[in-house]
GROMACS .gro file of C-alpha atoms in nm:
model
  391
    1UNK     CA    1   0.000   0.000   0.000
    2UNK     CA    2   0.124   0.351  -0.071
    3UNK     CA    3   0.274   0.524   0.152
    4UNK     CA    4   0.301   0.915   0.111
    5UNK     CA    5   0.556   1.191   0.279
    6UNK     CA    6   0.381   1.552   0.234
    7UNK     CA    7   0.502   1.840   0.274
    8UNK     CA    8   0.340   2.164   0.274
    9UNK     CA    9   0.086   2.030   0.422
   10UNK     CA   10  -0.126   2.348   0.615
   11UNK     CA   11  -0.053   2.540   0.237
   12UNK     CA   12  -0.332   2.607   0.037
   13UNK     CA   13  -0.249   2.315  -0.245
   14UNK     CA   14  -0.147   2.054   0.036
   15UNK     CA   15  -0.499   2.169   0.230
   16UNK     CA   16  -0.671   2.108  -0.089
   17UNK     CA   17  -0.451   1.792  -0.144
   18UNK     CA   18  -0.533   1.645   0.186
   19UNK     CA   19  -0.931   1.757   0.111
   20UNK     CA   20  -0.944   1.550  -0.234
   21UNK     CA   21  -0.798   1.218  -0.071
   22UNK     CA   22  -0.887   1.166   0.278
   23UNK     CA   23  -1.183   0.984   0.309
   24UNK     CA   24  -1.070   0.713   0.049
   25UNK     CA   25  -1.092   0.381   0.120
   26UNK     CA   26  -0.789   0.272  -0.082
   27UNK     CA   27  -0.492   0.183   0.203
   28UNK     CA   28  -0.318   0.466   0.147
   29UNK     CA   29  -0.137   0.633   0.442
   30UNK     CA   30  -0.047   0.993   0.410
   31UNK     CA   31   0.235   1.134   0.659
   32UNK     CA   32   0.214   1.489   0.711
   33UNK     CA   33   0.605   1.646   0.795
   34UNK     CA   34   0.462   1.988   0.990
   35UNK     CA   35   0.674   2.253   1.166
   36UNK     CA   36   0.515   2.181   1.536
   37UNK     CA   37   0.641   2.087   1.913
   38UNK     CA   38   0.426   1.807   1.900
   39UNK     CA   39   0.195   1.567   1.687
   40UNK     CA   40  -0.151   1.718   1.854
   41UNK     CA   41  -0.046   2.076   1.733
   42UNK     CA   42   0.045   1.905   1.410
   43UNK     CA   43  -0.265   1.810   1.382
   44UNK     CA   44  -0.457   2.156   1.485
   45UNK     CA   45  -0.245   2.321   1.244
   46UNK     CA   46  -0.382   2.039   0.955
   47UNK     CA   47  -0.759   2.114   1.037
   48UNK     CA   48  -0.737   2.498   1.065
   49UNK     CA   49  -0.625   2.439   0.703
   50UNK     CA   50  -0.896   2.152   0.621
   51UNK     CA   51  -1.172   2.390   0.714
   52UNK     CA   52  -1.113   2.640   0.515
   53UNK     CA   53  -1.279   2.376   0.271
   54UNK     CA   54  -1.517   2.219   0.495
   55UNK     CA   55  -1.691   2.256   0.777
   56UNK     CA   56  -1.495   2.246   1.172
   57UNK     CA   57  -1.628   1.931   1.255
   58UNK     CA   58  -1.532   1.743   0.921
   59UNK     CA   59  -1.179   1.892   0.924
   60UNK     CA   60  -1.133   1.739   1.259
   61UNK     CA   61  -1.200   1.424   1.151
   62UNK     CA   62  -0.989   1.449   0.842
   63UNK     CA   63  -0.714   1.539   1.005
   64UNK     CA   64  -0.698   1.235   1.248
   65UNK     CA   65  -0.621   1.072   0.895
   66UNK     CA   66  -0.295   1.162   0.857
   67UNK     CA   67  -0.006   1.044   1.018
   68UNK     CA   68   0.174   1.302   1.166
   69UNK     CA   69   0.554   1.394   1.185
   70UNK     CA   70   0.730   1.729   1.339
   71UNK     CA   71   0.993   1.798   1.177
   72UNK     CA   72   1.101   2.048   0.914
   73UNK     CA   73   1.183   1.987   0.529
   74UNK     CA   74   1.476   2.192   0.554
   75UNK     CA   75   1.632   1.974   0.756
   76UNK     CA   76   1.515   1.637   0.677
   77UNK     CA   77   1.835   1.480   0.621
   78UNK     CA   78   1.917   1.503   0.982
   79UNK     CA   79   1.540   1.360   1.078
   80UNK     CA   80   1.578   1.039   1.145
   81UNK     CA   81   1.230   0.934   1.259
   82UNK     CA   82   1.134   0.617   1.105
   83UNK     CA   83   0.834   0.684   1.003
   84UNK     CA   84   0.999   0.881   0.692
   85UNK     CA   85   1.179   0.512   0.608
   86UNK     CA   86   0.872   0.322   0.498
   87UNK     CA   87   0.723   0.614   0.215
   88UNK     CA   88   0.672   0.525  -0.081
   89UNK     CA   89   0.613   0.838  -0.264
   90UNK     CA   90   0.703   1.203  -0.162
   91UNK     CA   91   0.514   1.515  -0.275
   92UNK     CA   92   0.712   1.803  -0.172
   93UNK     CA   93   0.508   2.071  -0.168
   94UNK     CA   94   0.620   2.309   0.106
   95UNK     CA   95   0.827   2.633  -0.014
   96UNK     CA   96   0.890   3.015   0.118
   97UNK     CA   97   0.685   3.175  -0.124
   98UNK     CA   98   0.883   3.556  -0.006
   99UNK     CA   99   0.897   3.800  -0.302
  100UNK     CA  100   1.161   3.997  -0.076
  101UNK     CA  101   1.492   3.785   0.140
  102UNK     CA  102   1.693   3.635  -0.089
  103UNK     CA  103   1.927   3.440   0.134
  104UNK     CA  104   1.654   3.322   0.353
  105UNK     CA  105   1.410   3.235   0.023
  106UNK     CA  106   1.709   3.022  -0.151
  107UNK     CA  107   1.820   2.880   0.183
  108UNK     CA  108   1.488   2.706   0.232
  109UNK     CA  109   1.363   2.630  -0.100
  110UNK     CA  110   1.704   2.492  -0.272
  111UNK     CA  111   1.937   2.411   0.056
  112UNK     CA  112   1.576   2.275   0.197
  113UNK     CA  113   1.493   2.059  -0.073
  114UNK     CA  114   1.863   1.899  -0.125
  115UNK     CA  115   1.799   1.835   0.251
  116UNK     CA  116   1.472   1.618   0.180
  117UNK     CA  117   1.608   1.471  -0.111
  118UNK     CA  118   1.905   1.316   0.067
  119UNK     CA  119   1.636   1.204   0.338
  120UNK     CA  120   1.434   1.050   0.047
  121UNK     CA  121   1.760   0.851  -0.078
  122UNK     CA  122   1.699   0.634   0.258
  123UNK     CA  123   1.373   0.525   0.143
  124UNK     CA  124   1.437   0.201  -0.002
  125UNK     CA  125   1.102   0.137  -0.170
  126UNK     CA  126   1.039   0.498  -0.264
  127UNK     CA  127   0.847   0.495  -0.633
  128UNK     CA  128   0.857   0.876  -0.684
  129UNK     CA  129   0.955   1.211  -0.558
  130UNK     CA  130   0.714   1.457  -0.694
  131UNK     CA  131   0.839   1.790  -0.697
  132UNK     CA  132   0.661   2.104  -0.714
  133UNK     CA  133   0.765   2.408  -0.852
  134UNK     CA  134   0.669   2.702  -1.066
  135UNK     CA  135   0.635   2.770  -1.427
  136UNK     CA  136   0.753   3.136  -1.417
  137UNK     CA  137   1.099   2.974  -1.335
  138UNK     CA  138   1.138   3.056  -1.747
  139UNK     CA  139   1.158   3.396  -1.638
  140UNK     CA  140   1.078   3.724  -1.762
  141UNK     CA  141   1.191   3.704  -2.094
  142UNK     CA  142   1.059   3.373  -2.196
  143UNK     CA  143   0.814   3.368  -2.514
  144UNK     CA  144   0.529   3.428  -2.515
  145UNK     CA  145   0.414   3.046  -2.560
  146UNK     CA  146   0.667   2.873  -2.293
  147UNK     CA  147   0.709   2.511  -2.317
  148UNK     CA  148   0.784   2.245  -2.115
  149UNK     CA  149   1.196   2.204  -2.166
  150UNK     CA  150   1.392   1.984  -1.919
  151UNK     CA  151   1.545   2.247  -1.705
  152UNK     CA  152   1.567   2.615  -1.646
  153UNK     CA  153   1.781   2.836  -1.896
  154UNK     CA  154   2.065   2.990  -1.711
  155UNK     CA  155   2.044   3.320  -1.852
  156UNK     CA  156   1.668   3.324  -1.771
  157UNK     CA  157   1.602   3.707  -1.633
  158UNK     CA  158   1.445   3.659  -1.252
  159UNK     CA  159   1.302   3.976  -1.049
  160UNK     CA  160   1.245   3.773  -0.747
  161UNK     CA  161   1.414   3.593  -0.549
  162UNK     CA  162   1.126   3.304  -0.512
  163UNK     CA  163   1.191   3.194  -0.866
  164UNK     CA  164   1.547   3.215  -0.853
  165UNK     CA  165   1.511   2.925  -0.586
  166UNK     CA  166   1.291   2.690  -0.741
  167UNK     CA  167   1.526   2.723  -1.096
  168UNK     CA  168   1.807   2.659  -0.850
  169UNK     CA  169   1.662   2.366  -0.689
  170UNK     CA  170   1.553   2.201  -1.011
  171UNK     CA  171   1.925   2.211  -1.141
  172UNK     CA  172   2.065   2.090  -0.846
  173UNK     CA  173   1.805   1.760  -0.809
  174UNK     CA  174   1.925   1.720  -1.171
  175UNK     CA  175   2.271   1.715  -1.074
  176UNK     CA  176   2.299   1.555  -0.748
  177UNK     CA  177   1.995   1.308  -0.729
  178UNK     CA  178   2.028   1.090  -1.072
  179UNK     CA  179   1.900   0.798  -0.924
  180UNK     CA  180   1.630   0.968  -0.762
  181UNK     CA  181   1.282   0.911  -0.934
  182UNK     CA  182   1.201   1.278  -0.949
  183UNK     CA  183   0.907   1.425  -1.159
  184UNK     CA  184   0.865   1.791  -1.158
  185UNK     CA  185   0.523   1.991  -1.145
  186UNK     CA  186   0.541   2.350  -1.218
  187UNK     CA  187   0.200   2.498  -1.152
  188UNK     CA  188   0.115   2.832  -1.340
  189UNK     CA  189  -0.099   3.136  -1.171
  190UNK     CA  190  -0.345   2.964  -0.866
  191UNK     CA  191  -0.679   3.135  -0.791
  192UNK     CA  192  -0.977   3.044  -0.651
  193UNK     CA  193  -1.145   2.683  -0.598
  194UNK     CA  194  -1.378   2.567  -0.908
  195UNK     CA  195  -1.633   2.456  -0.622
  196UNK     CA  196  -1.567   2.672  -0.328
  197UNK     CA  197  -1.433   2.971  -0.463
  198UNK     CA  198  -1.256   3.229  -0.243
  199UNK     CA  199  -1.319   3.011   0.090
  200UNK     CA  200  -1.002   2.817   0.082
  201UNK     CA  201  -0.763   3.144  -0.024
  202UNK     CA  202  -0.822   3.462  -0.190
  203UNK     CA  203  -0.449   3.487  -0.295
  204UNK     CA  204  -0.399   3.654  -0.632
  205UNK     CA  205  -0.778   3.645  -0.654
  206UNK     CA  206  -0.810   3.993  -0.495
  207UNK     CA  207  -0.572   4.140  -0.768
  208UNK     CA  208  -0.850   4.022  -1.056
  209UNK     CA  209  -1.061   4.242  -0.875
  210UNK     CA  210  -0.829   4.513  -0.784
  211UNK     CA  211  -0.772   4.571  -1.168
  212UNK     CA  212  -1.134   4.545  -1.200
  213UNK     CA  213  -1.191   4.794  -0.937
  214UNK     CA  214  -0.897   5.032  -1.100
  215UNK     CA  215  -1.022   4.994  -1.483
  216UNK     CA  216  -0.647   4.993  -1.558
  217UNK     CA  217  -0.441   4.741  -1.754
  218UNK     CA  218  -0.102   4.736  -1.872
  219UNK     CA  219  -0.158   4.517  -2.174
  220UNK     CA  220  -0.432   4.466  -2.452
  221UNK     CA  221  -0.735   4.272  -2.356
  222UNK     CA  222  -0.652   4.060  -2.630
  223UNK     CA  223  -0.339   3.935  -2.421
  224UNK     CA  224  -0.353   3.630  -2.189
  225UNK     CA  225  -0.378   3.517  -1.866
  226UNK     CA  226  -0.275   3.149  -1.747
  227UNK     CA  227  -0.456   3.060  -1.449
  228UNK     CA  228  -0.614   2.725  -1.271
  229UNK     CA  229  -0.800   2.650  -0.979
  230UNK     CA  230  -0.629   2.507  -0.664
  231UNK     CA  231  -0.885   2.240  -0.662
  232UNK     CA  232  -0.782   2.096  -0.991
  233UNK     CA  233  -0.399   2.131  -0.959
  234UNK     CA  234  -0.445   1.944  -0.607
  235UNK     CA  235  -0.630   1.638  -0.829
  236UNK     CA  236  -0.373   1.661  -1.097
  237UNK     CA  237  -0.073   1.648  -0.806
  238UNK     CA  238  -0.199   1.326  -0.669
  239UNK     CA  239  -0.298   1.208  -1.028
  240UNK     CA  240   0.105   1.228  -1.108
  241UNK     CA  241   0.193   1.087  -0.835
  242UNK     CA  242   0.021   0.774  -0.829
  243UNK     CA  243   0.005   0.685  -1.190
  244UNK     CA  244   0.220   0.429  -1.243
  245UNK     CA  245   0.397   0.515  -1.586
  246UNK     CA  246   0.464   0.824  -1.684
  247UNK     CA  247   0.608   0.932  -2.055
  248UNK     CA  248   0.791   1.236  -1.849
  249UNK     CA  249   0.988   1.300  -1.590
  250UNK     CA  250   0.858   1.720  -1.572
  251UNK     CA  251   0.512   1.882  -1.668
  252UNK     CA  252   0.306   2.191  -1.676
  253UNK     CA  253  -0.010   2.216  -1.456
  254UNK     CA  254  -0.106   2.523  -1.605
  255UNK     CA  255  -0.400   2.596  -1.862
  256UNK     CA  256  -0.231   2.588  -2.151
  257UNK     CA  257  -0.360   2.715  -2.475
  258UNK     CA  258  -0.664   2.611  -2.513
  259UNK     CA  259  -0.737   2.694  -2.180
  260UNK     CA  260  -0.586   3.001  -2.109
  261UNK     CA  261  -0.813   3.360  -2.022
  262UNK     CA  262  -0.765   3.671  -2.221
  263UNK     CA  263  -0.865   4.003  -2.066
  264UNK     CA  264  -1.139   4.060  -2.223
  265UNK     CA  265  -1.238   3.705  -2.122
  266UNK     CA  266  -1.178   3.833  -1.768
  267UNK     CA  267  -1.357   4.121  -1.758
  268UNK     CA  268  -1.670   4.005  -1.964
  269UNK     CA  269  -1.685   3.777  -1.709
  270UNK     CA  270  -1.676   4.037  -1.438
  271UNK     CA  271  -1.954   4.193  -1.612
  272UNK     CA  272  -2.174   3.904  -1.598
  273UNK     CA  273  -2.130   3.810  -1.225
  274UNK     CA  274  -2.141   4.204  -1.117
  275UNK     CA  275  -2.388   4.373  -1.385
  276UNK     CA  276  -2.473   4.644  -1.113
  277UNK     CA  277  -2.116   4.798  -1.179
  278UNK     CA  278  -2.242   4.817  -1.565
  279UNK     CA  279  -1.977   4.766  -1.870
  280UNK     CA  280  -1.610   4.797  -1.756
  281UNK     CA  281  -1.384   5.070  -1.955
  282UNK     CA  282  -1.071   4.975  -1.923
  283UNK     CA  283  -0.756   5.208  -1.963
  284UNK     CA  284  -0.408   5.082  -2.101
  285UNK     CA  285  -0.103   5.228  -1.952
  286UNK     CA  286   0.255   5.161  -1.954
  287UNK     CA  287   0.352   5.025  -1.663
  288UNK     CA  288   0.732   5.134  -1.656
  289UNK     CA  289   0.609   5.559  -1.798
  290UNK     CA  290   0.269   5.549  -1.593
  291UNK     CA  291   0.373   5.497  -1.237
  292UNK     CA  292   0.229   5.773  -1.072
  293UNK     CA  293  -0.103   5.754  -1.280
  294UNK     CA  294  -0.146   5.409  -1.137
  295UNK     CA  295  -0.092   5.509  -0.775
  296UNK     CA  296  -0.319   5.824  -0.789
  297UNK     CA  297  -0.565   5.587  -0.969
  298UNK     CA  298  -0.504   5.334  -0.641
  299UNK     CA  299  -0.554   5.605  -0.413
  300UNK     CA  300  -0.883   5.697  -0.576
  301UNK     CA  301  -1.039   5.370  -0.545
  302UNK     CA  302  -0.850   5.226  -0.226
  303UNK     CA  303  -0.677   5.495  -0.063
  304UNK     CA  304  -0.291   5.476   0.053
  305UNK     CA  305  -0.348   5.550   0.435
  306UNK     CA  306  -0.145   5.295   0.637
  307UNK     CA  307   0.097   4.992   0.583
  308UNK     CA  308  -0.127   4.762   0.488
  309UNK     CA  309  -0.243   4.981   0.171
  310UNK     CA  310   0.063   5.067   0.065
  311UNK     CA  311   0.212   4.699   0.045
  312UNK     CA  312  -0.102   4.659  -0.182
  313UNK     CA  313  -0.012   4.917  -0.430
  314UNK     CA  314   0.334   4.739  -0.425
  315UNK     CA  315   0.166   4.456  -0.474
  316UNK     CA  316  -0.058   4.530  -0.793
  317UNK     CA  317   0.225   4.697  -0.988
  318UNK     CA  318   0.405   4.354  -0.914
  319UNK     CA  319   0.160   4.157  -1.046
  320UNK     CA  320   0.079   4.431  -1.336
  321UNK     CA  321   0.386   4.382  -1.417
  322UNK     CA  322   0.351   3.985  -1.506
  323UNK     CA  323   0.011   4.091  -1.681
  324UNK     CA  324   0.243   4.272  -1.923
  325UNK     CA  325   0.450   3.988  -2.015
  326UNK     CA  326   0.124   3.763  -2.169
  327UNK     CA  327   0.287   3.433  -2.102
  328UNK     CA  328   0.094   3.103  -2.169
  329UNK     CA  329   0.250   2.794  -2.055
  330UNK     CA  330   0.163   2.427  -2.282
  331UNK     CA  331   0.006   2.135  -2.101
  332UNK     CA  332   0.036   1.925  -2.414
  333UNK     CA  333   0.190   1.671  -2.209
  334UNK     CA  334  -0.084   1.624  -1.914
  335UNK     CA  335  -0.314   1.603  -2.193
  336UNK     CA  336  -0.164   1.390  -2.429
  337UNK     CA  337  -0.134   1.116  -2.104
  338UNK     CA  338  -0.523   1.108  -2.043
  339UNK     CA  339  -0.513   1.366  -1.740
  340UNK     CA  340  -0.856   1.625  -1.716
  341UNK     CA  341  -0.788   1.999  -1.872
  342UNK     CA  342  -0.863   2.276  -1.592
  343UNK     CA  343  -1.099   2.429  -1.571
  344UNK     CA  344  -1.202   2.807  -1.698
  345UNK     CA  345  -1.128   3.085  -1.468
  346UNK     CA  346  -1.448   3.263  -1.655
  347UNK     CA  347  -1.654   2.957  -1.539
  348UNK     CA  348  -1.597   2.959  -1.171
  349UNK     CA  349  -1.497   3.336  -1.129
  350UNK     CA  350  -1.852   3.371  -1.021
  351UNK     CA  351  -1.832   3.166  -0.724
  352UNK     CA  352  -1.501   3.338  -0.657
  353UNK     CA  353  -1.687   3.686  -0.639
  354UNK     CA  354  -1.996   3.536  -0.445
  355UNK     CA  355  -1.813   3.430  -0.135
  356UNK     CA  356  -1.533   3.685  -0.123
  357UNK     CA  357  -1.478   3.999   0.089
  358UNK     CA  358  -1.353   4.335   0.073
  359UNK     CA  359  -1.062   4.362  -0.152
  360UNK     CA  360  -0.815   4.533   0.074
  361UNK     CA  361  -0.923   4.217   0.347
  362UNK     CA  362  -0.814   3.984   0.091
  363UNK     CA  363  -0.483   4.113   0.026
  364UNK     CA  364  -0.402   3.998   0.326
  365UNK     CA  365  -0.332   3.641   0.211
  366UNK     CA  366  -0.093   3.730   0.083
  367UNK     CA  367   0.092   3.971   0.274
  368UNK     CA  368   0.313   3.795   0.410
  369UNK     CA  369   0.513   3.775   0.027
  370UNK     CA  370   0.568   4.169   0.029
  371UNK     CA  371   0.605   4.317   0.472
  372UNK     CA  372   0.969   4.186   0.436
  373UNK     CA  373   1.126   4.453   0.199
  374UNK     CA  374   1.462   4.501   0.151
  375UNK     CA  375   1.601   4.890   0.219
  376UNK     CA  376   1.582   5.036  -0.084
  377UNK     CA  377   1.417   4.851  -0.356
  378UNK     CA  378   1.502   4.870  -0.711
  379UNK     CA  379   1.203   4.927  -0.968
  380UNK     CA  380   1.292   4.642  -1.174
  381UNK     CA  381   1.256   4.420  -0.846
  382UNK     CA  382   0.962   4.601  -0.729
  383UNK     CA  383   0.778   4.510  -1.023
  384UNK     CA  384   0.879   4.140  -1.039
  385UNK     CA  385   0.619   3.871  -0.968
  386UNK     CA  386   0.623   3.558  -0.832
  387UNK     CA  387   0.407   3.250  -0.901
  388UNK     CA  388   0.336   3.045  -0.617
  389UNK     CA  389   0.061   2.934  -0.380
  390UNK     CA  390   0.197   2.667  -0.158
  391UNK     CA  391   0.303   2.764   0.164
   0.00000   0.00000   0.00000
């Protein structure tokens, strides 16, 4: 029976993750490695994160499912619990998604995951080490249409440090692990739940609606937008790593394009779920030339009073500034192995918008990515974005 090391777990994929499989009858165990003094906070820690897609009760019993570890990833080589020694398959999920701290942000996510990898080495009937990264490690240059090569380029252009990491890391297993049987995921942009909407995280969600809210865009509506729903990248996650032949050893869980959104998509669909706010007029700018438009636009609509506001309007130009680079990432290889296409962001945006709250509230999942600024940051950096949602 399989055995499963996650990691990552009280993220929003490995919540979602744990919320697709427990509950099967099928023998499998899943151990949960969580940063805690002790397996009962483990465990807390687990169902805070389960109900966020179910109710309290049912994310109690969920998470007396799991198996649980303390421990941390980063330092798994040196764990030697034997619990670990009996997995079968490893789905490495955990990451510091930081846009700012780049010592810190490659210290965990590369140094981290060289750690677990020599832990998984000791696993003598491990089947597969499923790593997750992120497609935007093709950086900001890439083409337009980005496909699925074997590794990172080395003169890719990153602007934040998270990215930098997870090309790093990918190298490095590469190099170092051989023997390993790794398989790389690299997600593109998470929002939303195609069934529960904002109620498991309203990360990058809230910045839909903030460029709703601003009517300002830095690209044509024409351009695209390649986005899928935790709920589905969770499914496709465990999909990879149970199936027992696969034609690759790295693929793109992103919406590829057939599946991708344009603007225009996005907004229509605004317009449909919120008709009271009538047609949207949208304004291009130039993101780089129209700085201060954009912020005296931001403090129309949101105001700039306080910390919390300001981080925001950091925030948006960040992510404006990945609008601008209209990057679609294939899936040709999920699909050509039999595995489901994600679903729309136009077809579940409503559900998004129906359970969500105040914009500037929402932000707040994802603060944590832009309170730990550097001195003085550089433009170019300040308009980088990073792709993640595990945690």
């Amino acid at each position: 029976m399989a055995r499963i090391l996650l990691t990552g777990a009280t993220g929003l994929i490995g919540g979602a993750v744990l919320h697709h499989v427990l509950d099967r009858d099928d023998g499998t165990t899943w151990v949960c490695l969580v940063r805690c003094a002790n397996v009962e906070q483990g465990r807390q820690r687990i169902a805070q994160r389960l109900a966020r897609f179910t109710d309290a009760f049912t994310a109690q019993r969920l998470a007396r499912q799991v198996e649980i570890v303390p421990g941390d990833f980063t330092c798994a080589d040196r764990d030697m619990d034997p619990r670990l020694d009996d997995c079968t398959h490893v789905l490495h999920l955990a990451a510091d998604t930081s846009w700012w701290g780049d010592e810190r942000v490659y210290r965990t996510n590369h140094d981290g995951t060289l750690a677990l990898a020599r832990r998984a080495q000791a696993m003598p009937s491990l089947q597969r080490f499923l790593h997750v990264g992120t497609a935007m490690i093709c950086g900001a240059d890439a083409p337009s249409l980005v496909t699925e090569t074997a590794y990172p380029a080395a003169e890719a252009r990153h602007i934040v440090a998270y990215t930098v990491s997870k090309a790093a890391t990918e190298l490095s297993l590469a190099e170092h692990f051989p023997d390993l049987p790794v398989v790389v995921a690299r997600p593109s942009i998470v929002v939303g739940h195609a069934s529960l909407g904002a109620a498991p995280s309203s990360s990058i969600l809230w910045v839909l609606r903030a460029a709703d809210a601003l009517r300002m865009l830095p690209c044509a509506p024409e351009s695209h937008v390649d986005i899928v729903p935790a709920d589905w990248v969770a499914r496709t996650l465990v999909d990879l790593l149970m199936k027992p032949d696969l034609k690759h050893s790295l693929y793109h869980l992103s919406a590829g394009e057939h599946g991708r959104t344009s603007w225009a998509d996005v907004i229509a669909a605004f317009e449909k779920a919120e008709p009271s706010d009538g047609v949207r007029r949208f304004r291009r700018f130039d993101l780089a030339r129209d700085r201060a438009a954009l912020r005296k636009r931001f403090a129309e609509v949101f105001g700039l009073d306080g910390s919390l506001k300001q981080a925001m309007l950091r925030a948006t130009r960040a992510y404006y500034a990945f609008c601008a680079l209209d990057l679609t990432f294939t899936n040709t290889r999920l699909l050509d192995e039999g595995f489901a296409p994600a679903p729309s962001l136009p077809d579940y945006l409503p559900v998004c918008l129906a359970n969500s709250g105040e914009i500037v509230e929402q932000f707040a999942d994802d603060i944590e990515m832009f309170t730990t600024l550097p001195a003085r940051v550089p433009a170019s950096a300040e308009d980088g974005l990073v792709m993640a949602a595990t945690a």
